PDB file of C-alpha atoms in Angstrom:
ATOM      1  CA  UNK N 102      33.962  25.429  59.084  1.00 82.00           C
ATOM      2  CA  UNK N 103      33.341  22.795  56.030  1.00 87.00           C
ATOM      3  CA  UNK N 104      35.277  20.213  54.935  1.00 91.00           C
ATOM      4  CA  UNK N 105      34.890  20.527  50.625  1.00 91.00           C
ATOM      5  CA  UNK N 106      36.006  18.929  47.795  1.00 91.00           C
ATOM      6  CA  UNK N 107      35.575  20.428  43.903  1.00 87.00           C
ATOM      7  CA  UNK N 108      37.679  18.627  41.095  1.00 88.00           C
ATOM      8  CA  UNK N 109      40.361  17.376  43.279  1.00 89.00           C
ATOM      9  CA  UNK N 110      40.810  20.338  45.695  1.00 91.00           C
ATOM     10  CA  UNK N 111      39.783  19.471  48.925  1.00 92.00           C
ATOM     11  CA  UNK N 112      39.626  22.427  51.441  1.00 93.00           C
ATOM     12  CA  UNK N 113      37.882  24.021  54.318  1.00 93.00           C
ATOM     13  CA  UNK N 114      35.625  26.491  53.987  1.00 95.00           C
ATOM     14  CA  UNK N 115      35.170  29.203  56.418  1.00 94.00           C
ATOM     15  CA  UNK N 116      32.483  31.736  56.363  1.00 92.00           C
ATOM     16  CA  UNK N 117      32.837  35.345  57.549  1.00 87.00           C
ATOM     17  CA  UNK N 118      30.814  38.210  58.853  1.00 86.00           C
ATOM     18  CA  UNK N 119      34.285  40.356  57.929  1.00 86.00           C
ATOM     19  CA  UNK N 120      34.873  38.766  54.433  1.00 84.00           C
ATOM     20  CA  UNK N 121      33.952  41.092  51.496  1.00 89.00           C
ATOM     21  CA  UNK N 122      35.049  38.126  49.016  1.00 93.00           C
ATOM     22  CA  UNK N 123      36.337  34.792  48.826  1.00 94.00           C
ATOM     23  CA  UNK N 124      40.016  34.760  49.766  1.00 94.00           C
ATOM     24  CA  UNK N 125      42.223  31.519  49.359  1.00 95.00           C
ATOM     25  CA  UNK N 126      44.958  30.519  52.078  1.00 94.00           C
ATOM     26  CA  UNK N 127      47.255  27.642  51.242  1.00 92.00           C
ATOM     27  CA  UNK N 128      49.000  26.130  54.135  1.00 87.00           C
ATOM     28  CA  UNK N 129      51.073  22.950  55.105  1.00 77.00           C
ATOM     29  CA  UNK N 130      48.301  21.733  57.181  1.00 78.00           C
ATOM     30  CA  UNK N 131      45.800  22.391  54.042  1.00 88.00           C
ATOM     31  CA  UNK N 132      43.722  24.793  52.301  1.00 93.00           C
ATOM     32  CA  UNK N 133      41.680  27.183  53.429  1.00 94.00           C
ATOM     33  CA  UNK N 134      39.081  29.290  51.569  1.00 95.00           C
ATOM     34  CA  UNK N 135      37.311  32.396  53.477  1.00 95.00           C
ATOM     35  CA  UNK N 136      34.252  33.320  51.879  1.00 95.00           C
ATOM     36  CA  UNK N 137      31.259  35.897  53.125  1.00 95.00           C
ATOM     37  CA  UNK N 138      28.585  34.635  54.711  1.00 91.00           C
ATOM     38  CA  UNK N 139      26.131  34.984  51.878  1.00 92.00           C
ATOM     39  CA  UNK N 140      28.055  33.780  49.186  1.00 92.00           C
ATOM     40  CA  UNK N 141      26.942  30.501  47.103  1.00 93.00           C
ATOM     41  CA  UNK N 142      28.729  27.135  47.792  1.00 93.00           C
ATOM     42  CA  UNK N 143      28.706  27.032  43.507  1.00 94.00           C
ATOM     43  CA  UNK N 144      30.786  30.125  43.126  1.00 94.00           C
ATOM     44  CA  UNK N 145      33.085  29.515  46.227  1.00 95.00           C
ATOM     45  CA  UNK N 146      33.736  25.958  43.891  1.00 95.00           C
ATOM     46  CA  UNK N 147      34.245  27.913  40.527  1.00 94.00           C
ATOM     47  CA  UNK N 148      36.898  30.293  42.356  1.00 95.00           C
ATOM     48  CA  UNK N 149      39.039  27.611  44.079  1.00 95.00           C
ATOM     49  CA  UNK N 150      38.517  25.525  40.608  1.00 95.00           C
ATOM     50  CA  UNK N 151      39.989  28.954  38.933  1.00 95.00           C
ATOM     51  CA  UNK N 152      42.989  29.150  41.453  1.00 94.00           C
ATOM     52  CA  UNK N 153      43.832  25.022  41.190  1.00 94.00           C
ATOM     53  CA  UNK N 154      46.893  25.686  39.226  1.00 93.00           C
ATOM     54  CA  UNK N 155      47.855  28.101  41.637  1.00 93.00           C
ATOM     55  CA  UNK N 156      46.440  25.570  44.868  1.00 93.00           C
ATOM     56  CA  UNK N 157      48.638  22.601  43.467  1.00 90.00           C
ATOM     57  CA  UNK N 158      51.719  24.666  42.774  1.00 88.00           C
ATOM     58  CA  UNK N 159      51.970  26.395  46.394  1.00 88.00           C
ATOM     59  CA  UNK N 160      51.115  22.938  47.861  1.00 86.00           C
ATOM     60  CA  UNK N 161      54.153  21.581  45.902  1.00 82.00           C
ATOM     61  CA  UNK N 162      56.443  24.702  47.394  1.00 80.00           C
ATOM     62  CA  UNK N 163      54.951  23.764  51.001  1.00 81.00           C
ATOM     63  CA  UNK N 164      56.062  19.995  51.100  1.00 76.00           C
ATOM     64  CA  UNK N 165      58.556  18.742  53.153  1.00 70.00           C
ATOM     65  CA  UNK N 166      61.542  18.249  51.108  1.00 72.00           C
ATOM     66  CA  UNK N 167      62.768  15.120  53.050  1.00 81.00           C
ATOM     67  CA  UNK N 168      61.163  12.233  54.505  1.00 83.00           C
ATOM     68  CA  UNK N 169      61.019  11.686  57.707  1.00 84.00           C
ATOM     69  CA  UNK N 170      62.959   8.880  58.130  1.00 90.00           C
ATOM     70  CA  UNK N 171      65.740  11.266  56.512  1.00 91.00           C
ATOM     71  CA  UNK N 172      64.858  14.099  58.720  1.00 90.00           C
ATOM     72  CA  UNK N 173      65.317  11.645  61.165  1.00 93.00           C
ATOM     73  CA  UNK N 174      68.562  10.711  60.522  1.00 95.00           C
ATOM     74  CA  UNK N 175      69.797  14.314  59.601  1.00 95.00           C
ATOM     75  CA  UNK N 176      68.615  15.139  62.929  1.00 95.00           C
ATOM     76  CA  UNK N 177      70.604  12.818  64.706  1.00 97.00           C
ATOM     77  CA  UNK N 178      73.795  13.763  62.647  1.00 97.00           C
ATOM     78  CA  UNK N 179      73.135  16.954  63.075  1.00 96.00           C
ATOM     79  CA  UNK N 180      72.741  16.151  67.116  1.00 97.00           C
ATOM     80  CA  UNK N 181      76.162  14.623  67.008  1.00 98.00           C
ATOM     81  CA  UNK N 182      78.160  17.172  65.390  1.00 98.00           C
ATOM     82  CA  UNK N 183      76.893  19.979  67.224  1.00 98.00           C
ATOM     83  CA  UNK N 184      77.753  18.077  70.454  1.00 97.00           C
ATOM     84  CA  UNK N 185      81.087  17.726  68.604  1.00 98.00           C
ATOM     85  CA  UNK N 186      81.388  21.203  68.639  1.00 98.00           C
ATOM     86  CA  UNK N 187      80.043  21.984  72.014  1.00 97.00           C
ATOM     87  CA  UNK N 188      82.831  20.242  72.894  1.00 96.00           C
ATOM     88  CA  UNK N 189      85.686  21.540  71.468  1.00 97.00           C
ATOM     89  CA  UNK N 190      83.982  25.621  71.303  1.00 97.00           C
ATOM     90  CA  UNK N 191      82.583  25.166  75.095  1.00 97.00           C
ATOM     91  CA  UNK N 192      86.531  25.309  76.936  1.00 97.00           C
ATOM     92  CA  UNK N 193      87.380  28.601  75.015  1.00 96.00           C
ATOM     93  CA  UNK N 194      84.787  30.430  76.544  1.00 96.00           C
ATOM     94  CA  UNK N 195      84.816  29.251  80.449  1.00 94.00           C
ATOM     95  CA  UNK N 196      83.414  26.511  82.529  1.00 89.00           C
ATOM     96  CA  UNK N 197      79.523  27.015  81.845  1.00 91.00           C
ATOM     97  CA  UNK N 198      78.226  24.026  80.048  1.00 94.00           C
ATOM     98  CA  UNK N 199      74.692  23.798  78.786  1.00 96.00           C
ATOM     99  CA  UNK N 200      71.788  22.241  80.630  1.00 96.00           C
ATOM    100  CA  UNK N 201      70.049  20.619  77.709  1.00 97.00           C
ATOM    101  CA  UNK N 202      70.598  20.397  73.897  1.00 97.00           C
ATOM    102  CA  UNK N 203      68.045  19.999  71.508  1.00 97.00           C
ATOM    103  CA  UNK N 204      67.959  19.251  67.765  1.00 97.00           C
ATOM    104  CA  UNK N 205      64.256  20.918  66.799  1.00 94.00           C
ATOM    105  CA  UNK N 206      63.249  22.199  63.082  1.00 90.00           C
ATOM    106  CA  UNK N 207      62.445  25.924  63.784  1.00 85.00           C
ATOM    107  CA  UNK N 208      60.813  27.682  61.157  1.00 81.00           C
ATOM    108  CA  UNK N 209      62.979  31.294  61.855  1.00 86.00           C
ATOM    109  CA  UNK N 210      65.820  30.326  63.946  1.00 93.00           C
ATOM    110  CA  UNK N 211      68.585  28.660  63.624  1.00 96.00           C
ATOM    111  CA  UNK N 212      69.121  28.426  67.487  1.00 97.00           C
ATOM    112  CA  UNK N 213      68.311  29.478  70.784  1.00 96.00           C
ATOM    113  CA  UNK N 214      68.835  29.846  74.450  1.00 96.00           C
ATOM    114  CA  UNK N 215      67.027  30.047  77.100  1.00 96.00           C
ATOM    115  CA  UNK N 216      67.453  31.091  80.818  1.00 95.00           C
ATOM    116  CA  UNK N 217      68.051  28.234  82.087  1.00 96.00           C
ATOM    117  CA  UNK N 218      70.957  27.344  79.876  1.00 96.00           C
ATOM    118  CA  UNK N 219      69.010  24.927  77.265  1.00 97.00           C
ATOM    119  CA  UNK N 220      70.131  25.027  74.034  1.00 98.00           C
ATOM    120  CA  UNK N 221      68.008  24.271  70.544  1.00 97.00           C
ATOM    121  CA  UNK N 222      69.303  24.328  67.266  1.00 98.00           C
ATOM    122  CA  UNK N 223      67.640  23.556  64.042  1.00 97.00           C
ATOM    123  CA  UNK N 224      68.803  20.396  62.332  1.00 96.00           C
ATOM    124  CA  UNK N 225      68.926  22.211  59.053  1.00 94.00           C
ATOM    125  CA  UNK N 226      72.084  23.092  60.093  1.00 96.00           C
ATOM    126  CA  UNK N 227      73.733  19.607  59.077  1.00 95.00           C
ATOM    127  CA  UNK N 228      72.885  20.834  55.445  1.00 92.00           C
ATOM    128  CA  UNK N 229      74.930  23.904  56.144  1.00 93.00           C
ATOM    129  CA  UNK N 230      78.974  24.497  55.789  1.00 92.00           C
ATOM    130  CA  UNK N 231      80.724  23.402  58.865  1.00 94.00           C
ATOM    131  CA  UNK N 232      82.213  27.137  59.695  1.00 94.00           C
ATOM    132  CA  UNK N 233      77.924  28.375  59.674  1.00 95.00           C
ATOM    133  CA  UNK N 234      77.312  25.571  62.380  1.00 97.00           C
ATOM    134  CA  UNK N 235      80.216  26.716  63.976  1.00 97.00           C
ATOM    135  CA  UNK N 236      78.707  30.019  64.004  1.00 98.00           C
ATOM    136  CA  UNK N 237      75.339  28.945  65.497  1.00 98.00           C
ATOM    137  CA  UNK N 238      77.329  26.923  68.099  1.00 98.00           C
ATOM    138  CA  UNK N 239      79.268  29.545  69.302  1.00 98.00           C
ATOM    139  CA  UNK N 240      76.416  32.225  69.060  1.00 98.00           C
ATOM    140  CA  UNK N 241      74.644  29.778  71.535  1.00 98.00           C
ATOM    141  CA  UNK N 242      77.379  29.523  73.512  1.00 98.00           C
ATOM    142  CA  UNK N 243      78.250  32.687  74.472  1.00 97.00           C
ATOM    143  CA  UNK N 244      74.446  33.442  75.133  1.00 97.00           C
ATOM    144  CA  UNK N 245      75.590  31.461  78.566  1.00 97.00           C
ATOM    145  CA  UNK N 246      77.944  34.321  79.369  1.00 96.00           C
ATOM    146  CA  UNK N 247      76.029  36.876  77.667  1.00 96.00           C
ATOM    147  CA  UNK N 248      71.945  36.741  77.511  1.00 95.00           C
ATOM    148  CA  UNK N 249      71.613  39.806  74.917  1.00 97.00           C
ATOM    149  CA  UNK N 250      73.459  40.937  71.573  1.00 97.00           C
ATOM    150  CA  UNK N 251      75.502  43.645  73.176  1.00 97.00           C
ATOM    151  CA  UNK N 252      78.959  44.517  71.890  1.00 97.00           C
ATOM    152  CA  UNK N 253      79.931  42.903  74.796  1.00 97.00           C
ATOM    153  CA  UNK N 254      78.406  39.415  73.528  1.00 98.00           C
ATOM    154  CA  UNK N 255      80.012  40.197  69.687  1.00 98.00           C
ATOM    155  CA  UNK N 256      83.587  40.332  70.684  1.00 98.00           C
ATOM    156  CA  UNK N 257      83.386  36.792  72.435  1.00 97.00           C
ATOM    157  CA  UNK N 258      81.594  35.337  69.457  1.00 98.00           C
ATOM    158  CA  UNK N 259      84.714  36.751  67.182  1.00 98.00           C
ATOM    159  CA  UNK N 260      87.212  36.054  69.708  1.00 97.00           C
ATOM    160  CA  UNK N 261      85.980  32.512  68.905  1.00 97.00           C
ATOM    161  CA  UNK N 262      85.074  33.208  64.776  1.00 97.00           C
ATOM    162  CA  UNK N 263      86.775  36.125  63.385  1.00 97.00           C
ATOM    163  CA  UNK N 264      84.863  35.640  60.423  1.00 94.00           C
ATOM    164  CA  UNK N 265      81.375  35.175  62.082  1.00 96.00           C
ATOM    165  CA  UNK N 266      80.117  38.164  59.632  1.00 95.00           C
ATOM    166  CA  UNK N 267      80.781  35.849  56.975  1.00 92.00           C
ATOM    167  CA  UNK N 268      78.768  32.923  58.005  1.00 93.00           C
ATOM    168  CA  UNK N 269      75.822  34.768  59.466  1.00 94.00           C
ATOM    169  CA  UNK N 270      75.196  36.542  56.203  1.00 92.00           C
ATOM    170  CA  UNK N 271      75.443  32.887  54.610  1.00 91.00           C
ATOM    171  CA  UNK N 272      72.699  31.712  56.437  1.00 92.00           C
ATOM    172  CA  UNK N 273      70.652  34.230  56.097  1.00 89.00           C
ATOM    173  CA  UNK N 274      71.111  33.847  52.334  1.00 84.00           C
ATOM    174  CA  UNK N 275      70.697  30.773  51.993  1.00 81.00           C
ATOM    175  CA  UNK N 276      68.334  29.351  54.436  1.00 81.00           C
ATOM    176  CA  UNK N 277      65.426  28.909  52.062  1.00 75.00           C
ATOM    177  CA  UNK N 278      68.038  26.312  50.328  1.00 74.00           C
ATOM    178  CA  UNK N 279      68.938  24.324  53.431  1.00 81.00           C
TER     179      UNK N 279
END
C-alpha cells in the first residue's frame, strides 16, 4: 500500500494481482484506490482526478454529523433517559435487572443483549421519539426473559407497547435521519 496525493485527493493505493482495473473505495477512515499491478501511477492519478467530484461528495455523505463534544453530550442524555426507562419498563416485566448498560454508536443496531444480561443501545436513540426508545428499551428488556424473537418474546414486548409495530417500522424508516 501507498500513501498518494493528486490535486487535493489524498488516498492509498493498493495494487492487485486480482484487479482487472482501477476501482475507487471511499470510506470514513479514507480513500482507497485498487489498481492492477501493472498499471501506471499517471493513469491511476487521471482516474481518481476524474472521480474528485464524486471523492469529495461521498466524503461529505460519510462525515460525522455532530461533533464530538455533542455526541458526547447526546450520549450521556441519551444514557440517562434510557436508565429512566429501565426504570419504570424493568417492574412490569419481573425482577431481572440488567448487568450492565451501555450507550455505544452501532452502525446496524439500535440495541442489544447479551448472555450475560448487558445491555447496549445506540445513542442515536436520544434523536428519536420517546415511544421508539421506549420500544428499544423494552425490546432489550424482555431479551432477559426471552433470548430469541419467538412469539413468545412478541407478546411481552406488546403487553408492554401495544403499538410496538408502529415504532419499529419508524426506526427502520428513519434511521438514516437520526
Amino acid at each position: 500500500m501507498m500513501q498518494r496525493k493528486t490535486g487535493d485527493i489524498v488516498y492509498s493505493l493498493i495494487h492487485s494481482t486480482s484487479s482487472s482495473k482501477v476501482s475507487i473505495h471511499v470510506e470514513d477512515k479514507g480513500v482507497r484506490v485498487y489498481a492492477p499491478r501493472q498499471a501506471r501511477l499517471r493513469e491511476v492519478d487521471r482516474i481518481v482526478l476524474e472521480a474528485r467530484d464524486w471523492i469529495l461528495t461521498e466524503q461529505e455523505r460519510l462525515k460525522p454529523s455532530v461533533s464530538r463534544e455533542d455526541k458526547a453530550s447526546l450520549s450521556q442524555q441519551a444514557k440517562d433517559r434510557i436508565c429512566e426507562r429501565i426504570e419504570y419498563f424493568a417492574p412490569m416485566l419481573g425482577n431481572a435487572r440488567p448487568n450492565r448498560i451501555t450507550i455505544r454508536e452501532q452502525k446496524t443496531r439500535w440495541g442489544s443483549c447479551s448472555r450475560k444480561g448487558n445491555l447496549n443501545f445506540n445513542w442515536k436513540l436520544i434523536k428519536a421519539p420517546g415511544e421508539a426508545l421506549d420500544y428499544v428499551v423494552i425490546h432489550e428488556l424482555c431479551h432477559l426473559y426471552e433470548f430469541n424473537h419467538s412469539p413468545r418474546f412478541w407478546q411481552m414486548v406488546a403487553k408492554i407497547q401495544p403499538d410496538y409495530k408502529v415504532w419499529k417500522a419508524w426506526l427502520a424508516q428513519y434511521a438514516q435521519k437520526l
